Each structure stands twice: as C-alpha cells, then as structure tokens.
Tab-separated table of C-alpha atoms in Angstrom:
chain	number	residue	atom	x	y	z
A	1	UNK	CA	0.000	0.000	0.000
A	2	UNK	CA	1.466	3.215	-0.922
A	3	UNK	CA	1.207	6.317	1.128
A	4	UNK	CA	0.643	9.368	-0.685
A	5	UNK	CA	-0.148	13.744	-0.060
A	6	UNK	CA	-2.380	15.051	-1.964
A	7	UNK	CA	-2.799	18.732	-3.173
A	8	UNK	CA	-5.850	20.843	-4.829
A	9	UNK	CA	-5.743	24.274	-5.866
A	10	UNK	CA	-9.150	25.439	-7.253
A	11	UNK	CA	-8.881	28.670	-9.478
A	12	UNK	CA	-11.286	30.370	-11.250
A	13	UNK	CA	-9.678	29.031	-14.671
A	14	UNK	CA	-7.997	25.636	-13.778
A	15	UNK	CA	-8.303	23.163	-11.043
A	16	UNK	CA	-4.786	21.747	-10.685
A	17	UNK	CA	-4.297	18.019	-8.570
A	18	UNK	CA	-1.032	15.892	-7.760
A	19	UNK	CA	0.202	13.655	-5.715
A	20	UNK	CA	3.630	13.411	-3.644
A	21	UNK	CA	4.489	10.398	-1.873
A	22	UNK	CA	5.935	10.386	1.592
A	23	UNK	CA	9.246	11.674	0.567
A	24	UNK	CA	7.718	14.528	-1.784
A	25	UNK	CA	8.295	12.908	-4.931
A	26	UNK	CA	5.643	13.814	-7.400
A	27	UNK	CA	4.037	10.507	-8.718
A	28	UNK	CA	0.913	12.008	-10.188
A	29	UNK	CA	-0.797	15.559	-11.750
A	30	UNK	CA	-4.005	16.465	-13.403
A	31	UNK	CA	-5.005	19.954	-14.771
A	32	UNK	CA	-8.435	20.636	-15.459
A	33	UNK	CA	-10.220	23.855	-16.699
A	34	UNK	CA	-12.942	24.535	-13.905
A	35	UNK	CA	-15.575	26.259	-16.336
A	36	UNK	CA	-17.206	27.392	-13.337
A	37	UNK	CA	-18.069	23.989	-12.243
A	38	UNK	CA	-15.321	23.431	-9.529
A	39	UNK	CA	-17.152	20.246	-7.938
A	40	UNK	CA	-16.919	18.090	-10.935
A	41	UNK	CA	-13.608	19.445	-11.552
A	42	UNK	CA	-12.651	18.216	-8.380
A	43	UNK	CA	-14.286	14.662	-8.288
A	44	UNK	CA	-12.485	14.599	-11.732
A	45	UNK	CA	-9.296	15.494	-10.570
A	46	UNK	CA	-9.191	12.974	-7.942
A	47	UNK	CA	-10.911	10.186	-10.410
A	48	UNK	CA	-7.795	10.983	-12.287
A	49	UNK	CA	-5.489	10.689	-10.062
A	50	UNK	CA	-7.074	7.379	-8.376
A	51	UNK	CA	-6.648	5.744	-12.362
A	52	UNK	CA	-3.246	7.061	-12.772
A	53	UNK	CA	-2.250	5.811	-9.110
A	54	UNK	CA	-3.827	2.680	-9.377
A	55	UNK	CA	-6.726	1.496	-5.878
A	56	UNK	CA	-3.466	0.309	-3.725
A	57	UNK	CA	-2.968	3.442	-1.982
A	58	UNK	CA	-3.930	5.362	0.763
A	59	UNK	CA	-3.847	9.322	1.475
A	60	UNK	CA	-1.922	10.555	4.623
A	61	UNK	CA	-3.019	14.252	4.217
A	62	UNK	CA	-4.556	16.845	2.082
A	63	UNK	CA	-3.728	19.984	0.906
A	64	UNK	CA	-6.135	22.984	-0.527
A	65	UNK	CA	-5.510	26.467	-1.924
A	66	UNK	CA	-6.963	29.075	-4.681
A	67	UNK	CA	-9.937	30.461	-4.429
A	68	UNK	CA	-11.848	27.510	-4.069
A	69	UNK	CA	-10.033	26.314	-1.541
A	70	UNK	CA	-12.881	26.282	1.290
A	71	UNK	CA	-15.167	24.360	-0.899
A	72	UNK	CA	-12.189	21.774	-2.001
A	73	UNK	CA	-11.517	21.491	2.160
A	74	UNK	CA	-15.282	20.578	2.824
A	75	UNK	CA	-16.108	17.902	0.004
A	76	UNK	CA	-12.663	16.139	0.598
A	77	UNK	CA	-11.976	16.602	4.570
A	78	UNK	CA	-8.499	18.339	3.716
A	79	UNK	CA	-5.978	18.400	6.550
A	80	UNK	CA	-4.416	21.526	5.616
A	81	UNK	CA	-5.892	24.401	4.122
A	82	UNK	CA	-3.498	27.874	3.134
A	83	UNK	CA	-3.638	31.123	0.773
A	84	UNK	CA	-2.056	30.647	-2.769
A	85	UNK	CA	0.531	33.373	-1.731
A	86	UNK	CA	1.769	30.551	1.464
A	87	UNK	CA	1.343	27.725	-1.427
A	88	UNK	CA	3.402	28.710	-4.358
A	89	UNK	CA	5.990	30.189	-1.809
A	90	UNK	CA	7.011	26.719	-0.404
A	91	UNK	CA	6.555	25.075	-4.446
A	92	UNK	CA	9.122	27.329	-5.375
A	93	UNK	CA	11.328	27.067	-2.444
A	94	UNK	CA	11.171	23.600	-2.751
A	95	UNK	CA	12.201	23.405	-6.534
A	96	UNK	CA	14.744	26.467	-6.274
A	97	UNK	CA	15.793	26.682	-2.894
A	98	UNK	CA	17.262	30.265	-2.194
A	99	UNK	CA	14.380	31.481	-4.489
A	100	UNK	CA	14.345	35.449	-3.463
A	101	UNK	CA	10.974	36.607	-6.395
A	102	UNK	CA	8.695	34.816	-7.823
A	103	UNK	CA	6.284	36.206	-10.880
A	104	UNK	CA	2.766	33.824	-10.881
A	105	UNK	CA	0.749	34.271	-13.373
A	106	UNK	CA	-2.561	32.654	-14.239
A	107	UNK	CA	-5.369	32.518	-15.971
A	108	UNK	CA	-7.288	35.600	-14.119
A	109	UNK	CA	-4.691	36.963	-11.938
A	110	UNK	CA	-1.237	37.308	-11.575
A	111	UNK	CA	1.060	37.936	-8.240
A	112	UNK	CA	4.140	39.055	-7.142
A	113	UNK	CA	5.933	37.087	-4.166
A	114	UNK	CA	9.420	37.782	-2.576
A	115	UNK	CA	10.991	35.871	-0.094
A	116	UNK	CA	13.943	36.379	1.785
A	117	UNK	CA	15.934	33.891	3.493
A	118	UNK	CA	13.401	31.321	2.420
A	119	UNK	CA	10.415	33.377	4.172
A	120	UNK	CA	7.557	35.568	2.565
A	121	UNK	CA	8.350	39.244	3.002
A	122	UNK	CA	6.180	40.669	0.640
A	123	UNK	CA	3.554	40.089	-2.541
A	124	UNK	CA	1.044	41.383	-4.338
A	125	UNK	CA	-1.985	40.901	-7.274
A	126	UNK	CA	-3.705	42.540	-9.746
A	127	UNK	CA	-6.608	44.145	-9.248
A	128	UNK	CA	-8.216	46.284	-11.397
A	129	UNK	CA	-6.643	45.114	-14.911
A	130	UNK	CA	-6.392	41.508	-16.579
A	131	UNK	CA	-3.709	42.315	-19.256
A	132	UNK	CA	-0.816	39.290	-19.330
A	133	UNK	CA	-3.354	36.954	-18.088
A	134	UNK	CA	-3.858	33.336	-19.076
A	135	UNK	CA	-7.267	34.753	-20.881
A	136	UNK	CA	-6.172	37.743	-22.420
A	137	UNK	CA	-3.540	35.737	-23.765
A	138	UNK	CA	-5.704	33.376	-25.114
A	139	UNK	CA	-8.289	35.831	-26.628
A	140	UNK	CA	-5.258	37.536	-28.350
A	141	UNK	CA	-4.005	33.971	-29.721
A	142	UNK	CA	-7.750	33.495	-31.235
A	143	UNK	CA	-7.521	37.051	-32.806
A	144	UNK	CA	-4.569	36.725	-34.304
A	145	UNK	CA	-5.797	33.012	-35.738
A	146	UNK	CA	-2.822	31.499	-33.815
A	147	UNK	CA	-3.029	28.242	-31.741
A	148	UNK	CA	-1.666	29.418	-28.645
A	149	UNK	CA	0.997	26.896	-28.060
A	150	UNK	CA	2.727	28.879	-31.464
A	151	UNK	CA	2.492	32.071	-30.093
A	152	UNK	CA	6.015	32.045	-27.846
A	153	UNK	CA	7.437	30.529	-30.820
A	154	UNK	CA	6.057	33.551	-33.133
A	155	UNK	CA	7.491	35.991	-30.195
A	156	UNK	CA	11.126	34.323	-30.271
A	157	UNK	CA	11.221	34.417	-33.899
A	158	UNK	CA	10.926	38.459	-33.926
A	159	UNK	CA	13.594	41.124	-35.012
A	160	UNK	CA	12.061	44.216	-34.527
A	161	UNK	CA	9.044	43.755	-31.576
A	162	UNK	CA	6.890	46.741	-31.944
A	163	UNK	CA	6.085	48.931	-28.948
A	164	UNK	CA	2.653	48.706	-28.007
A	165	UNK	CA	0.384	50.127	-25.187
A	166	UNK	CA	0.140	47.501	-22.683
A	167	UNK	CA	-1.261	49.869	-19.611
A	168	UNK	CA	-4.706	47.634	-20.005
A	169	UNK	CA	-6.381	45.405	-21.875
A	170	UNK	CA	-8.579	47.592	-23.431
A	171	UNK	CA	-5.595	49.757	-24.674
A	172	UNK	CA	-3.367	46.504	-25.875
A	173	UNK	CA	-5.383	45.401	-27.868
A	174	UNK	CA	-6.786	48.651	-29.681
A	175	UNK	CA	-3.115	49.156	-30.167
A	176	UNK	CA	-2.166	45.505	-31.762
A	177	UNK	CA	-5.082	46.389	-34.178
A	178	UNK	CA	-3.665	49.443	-35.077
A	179	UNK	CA	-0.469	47.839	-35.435
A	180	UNK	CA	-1.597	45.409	-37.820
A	181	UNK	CA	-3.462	47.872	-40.054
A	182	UNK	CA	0.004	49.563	-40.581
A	183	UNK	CA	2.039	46.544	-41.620
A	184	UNK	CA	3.949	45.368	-39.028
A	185	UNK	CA	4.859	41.490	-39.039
A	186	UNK	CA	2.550	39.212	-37.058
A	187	UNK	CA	5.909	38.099	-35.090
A	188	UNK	CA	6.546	41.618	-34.095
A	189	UNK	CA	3.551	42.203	-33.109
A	190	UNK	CA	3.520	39.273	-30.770
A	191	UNK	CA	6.652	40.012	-29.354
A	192	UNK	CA	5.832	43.511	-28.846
A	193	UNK	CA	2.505	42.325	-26.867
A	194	UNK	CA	4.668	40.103	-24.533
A	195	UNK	CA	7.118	43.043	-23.986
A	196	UNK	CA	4.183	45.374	-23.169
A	197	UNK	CA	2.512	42.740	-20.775
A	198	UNK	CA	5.805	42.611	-19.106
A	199	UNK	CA	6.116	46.024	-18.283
A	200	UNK	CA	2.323	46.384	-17.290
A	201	UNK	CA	2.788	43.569	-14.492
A	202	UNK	CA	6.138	45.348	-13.599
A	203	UNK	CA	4.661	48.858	-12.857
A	204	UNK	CA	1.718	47.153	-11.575
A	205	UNK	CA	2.301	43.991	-9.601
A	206	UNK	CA	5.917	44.560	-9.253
A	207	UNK	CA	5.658	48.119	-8.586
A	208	UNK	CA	8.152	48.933	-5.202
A	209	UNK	CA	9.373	45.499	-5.046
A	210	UNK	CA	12.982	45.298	-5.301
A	211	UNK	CA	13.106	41.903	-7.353
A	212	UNK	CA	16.003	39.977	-6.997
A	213	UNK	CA	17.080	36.590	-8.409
A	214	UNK	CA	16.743	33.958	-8.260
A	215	UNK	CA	13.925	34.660	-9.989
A	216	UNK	CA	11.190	31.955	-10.420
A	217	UNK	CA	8.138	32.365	-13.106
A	218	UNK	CA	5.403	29.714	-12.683
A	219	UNK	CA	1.639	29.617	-13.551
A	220	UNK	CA	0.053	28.502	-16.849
A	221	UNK	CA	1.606	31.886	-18.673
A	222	UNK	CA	5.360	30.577	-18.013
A	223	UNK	CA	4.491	28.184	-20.673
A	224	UNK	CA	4.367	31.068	-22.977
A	225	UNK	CA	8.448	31.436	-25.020
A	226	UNK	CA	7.805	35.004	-25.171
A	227	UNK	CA	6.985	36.197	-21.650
A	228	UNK	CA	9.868	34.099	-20.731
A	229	UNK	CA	12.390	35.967	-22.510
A	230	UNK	CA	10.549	39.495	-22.096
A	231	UNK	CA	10.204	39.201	-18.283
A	232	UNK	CA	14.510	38.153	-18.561
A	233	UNK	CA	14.900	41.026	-20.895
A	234	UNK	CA	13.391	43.213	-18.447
A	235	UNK	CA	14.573	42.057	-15.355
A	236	UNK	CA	18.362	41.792	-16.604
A	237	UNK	CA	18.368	38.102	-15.456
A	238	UNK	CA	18.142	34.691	-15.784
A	239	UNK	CA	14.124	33.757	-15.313
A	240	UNK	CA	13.741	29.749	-13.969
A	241	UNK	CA	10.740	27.871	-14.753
A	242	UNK	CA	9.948	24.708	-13.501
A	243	UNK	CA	9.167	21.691	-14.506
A	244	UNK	CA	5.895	21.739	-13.209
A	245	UNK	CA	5.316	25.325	-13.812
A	246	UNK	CA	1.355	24.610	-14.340
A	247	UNK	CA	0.684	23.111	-11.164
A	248	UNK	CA	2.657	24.867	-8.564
A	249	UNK	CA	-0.106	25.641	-6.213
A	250	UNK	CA	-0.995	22.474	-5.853
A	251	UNK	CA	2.395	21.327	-5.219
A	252	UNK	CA	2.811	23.255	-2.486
A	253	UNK	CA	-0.499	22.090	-1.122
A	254	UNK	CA	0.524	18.849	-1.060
A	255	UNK	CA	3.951	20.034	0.315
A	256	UNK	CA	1.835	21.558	3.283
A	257	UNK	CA	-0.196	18.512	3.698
A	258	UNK	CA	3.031	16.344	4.092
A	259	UNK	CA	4.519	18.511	6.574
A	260	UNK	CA	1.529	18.513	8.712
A	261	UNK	CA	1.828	15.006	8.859
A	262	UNK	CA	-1.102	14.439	10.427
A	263	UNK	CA	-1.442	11.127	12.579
A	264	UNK	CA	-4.873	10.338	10.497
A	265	UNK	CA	-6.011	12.465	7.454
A	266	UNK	CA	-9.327	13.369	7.397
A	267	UNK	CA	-9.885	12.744	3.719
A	268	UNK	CA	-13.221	11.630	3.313
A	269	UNK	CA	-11.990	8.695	0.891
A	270	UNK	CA	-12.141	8.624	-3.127
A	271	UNK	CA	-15.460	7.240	-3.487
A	272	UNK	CA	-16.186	11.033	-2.885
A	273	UNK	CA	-15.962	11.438	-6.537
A	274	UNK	CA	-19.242	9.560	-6.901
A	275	UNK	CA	-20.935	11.329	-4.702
A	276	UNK	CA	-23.454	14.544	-5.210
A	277	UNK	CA	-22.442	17.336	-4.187
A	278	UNK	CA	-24.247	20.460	-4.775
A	279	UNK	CA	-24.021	24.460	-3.520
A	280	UNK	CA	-27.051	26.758	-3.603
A	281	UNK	CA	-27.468	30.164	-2.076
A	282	UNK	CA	-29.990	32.708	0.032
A	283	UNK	CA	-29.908	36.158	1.211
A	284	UNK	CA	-30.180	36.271	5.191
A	285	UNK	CA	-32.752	38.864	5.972
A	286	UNK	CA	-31.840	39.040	9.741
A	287	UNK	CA	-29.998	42.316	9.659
A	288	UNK	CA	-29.533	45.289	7.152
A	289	UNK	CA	-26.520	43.814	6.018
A	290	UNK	CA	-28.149	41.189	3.489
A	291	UNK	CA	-25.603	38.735	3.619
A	292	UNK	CA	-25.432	36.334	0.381
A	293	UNK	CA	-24.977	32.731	2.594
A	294	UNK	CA	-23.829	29.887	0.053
A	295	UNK	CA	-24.044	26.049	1.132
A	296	UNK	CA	-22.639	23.260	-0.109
A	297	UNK	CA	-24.965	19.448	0.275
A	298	UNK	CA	-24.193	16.359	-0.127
A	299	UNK	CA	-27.614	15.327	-0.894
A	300	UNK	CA	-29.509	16.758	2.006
A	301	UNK	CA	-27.430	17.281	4.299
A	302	UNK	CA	-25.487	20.527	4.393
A	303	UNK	CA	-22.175	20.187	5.157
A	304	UNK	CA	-21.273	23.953	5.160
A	305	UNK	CA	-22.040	27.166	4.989
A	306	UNK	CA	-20.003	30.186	4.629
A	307	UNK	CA	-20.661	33.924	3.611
A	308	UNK	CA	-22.622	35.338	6.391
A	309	UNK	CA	-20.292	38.003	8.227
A	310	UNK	CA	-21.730	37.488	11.790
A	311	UNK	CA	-21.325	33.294	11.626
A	312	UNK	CA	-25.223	32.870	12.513
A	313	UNK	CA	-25.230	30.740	9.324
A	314	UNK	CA	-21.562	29.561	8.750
A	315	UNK	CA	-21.360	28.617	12.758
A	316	UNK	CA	-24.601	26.644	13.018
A	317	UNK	CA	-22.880	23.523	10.759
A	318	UNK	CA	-20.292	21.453	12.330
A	319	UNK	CA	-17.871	20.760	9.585
C-alpha cells in the first residue's frame, strides 16, 4: 500500500491536482479547466489521479488552496488548508531553494511574491486590470488566428518587436489592431505584446518590489516562449521555470499537507468522486446587512455554509 499527499488548488480558470508520496516525490498531476463547475472538476481530478495511481494506496493528508479552496476542504476533509501566496511560496522554495521573487501568473490573476531567506516578506496581485493573463492571452491567440501553443514561438522568432500600449487590456489590444493595419509582421507584433505585458505587471504587480534573483516564473503563462524571454529582458536576469510550472499551487499544497503530517487524514476517501455534491445560495434577511450565505450538500445534508459576516449561518454547521 502506498502512502501518498495530496494537493488541490481550485482557481477560477484551472483546477490543478497531484500527488507526492511520503518523501515529496511527485508521482501524479491532473489539470483541469474549472468552467465554473469546480465540484466536478474536483471529483475529476481525484478520479484521475485514483486511475493514474492505481486502488493500492492510501492518502496521509490533504492539501487545498486558490480560491476555491474552502469548498475543495469541505467535500474532501483536507488536513491543511493555506492562501495561494503561502502555497506557491514553499513550491518554489522547494524546486529552487534560495528562491528570493517569484512572478505567478494565471489565468485571471497574476502575483508578485518575494521571499527572503526562504520566508515571505512581501507580494502582491492585480486588481483592477487583466492584461498578461492566461485569458487575455488566449483571446489575443484566437484574434490573431494562432493556436496558442505557437504564439512564444512567433514571439522568439521576432527582429524588430513593436512597442505597443500595454497599460490595459482595453488599450493593448486597440493598439495591436492598429499595429496590424500599418504593416507590421505578425511576429513583431507578438513580441511587442509580450514586452508590453511585461512592463504592465512590472509597474503594476511589481511596482516597489525590489526583485532579486533567483527569480522563479510559474503559472500557466510561463508556458508562454515570449513572456519568458521578455520578463529576462526586463529584469536583466536569468528567469527559472519549472518543470511543473502549471501546477505549482498544488504542489505546495501537497507540500503543506506532508509537513503537517497528520497522525490520520481526514480525507473523506475517493469514493467522494461519486458522490453529489451540490451548492445553492440565500440572502439572510436578519440584519440590514443582506448577507449572500452559500451552502454546499451532499444530498440533504449541508455540510457547510459560509458567507454570512456574523457566523449565525456559517457557525450553526459542524464541519
């Protein structure tokens, strides 16, 4: 029987699983776009997983982050829950030990973490714009008529990168247009996108931070050629991205879960993937505040509720 951690980062775009075994070796990892369904994206993830992993094995702890990360905790009994700041911290400590910045970037957000002497000193994320992320990127590609797996390859492959507007979203791509309509090669143009995304996330996210390598770049974007070599261009160094750039959060999830080492995991077992799980919603009344309370059932029974800010609702069920 094989002892393993699991980890599950739910994110508005992708839900991410893996699995470590007891010495942090990763055995197994599933990514999944969540298409606003994150409960069958997790009983999918862990169906996965289980068929990858074979039935001989049995979970020791589990690990959840993103933004789904209460809902992941309730439907599988995780051991550890933690912040996706506190999760890709100790993913990329763990693969670059020493690791002083590290640039995440997904599909609807991006963040900023630097550590010093392997502890979080500061971060940040986007707020208000969603230029250089995952989707942007993607609407671009489809634009443009370019698979987006080509589109670092189009970005390495320019001489002159045109200098485009990258401030928001809005303005990038009114400005690509525009560059387009004059002439400029579709590999220029690219490049010149990835350069201006670069310097938007810089004098956004990365505004005040005193970045310092090693630098780490992880999230679905480090996949991208061309934001590779712009954020190195910019920065003036070497940019690392690891192996399992994709699926960082997770990793450290799982990470977490394994250091816990709790004496039993509460994991509620993988049969959960057959179950029925379903959230629904109500505004509370009981105050002028009109809190929007969401639950999550497993058939009838509610097994949580969260939402309310006074904890009439969220403290009445004992998760």
């Amino acid at each position: 029987m094989t002892s393993i951690y699991l980890g599950i980062d739910v994110g508005s775009v992708s839900t991410n699983v893996i699995a470590l075994d007891i010495d942090g070796n990763l055995l197994a990892s599933v990514y999944l776009r969540t298409r606003g369904q994150p409960i069958p994206a997790i009983q999918e993830g862990l169906r996965e997983i289980r068929a990858t992993l074979g039935r001989e094995v049995t979970v020791a702890g589990v690990g959840t982050t993103g933004s789904g990360r209460g809902l992941a905790a309730v439907m599988t009994g995780a051991d550890v829950v933690k912040n996706e700041i506190t999760a890709h911290a100790v993913a990329a400590s763990q693969v670059v030990p020493g690791v002083q910045t590290v640039l995440e970037i997904g599909g609807q957000d991006s963040k900023i973490i630097i550590l010093r002497q392997g502890v979080v000193t500061d971060f940040a994320m986007n707020t208000v714009c969603a230029a250089g992320t995952g989707s942007f990127l993607d609407q671009q590609a489809a634009r443009l008529g370019i698979p987006i797996e080509d589109f670092g390859r189009l970005a390495l492959g320019a001489k002159n990168p045109v200098r485009i507007a990258g401030r928001c979203a809005v303005f990038a791509e009114s400005d690509m247009i525009h560059k387009q309509q004059q002439g400029h090669p579709l590999d220029d143009i690219v490049a010149g996108l990835c350069e201006a995304l670069v310097r938007n996330y810089l004098n956004n996210v990365g505004k005040g931070k005193e970045i310092l390598p090693p630098v780490v770049f992880q999230g679905g974007v480090a996949a991208n050629a061309g934001m590779r070599q712009a954020f190195s261009r910019a920065l003036g160094t070497e940019v690392i991205v690891p192996e399992h750039y994709g699926v960082m959060g997770a990793y450290g999830a799982a990470l977490l879960a394994r250091e816990a080492s709790p004496k039993t995991s509460a994991f509620r077992g993988f049969e959960l993937t057959e179950r029925d799980f379903r959230t629904g919603g109500f505004e509370c009344r009981g105050c002028a505040n009109h809190c929007e309370v969401v639950e999550l059932r497993e058939g009838k029974e509610v097994l949580a509720r969260w939402g309310d800010r006074c904890g009439k609702w969220s403290n009445a069920v004992a998760v």
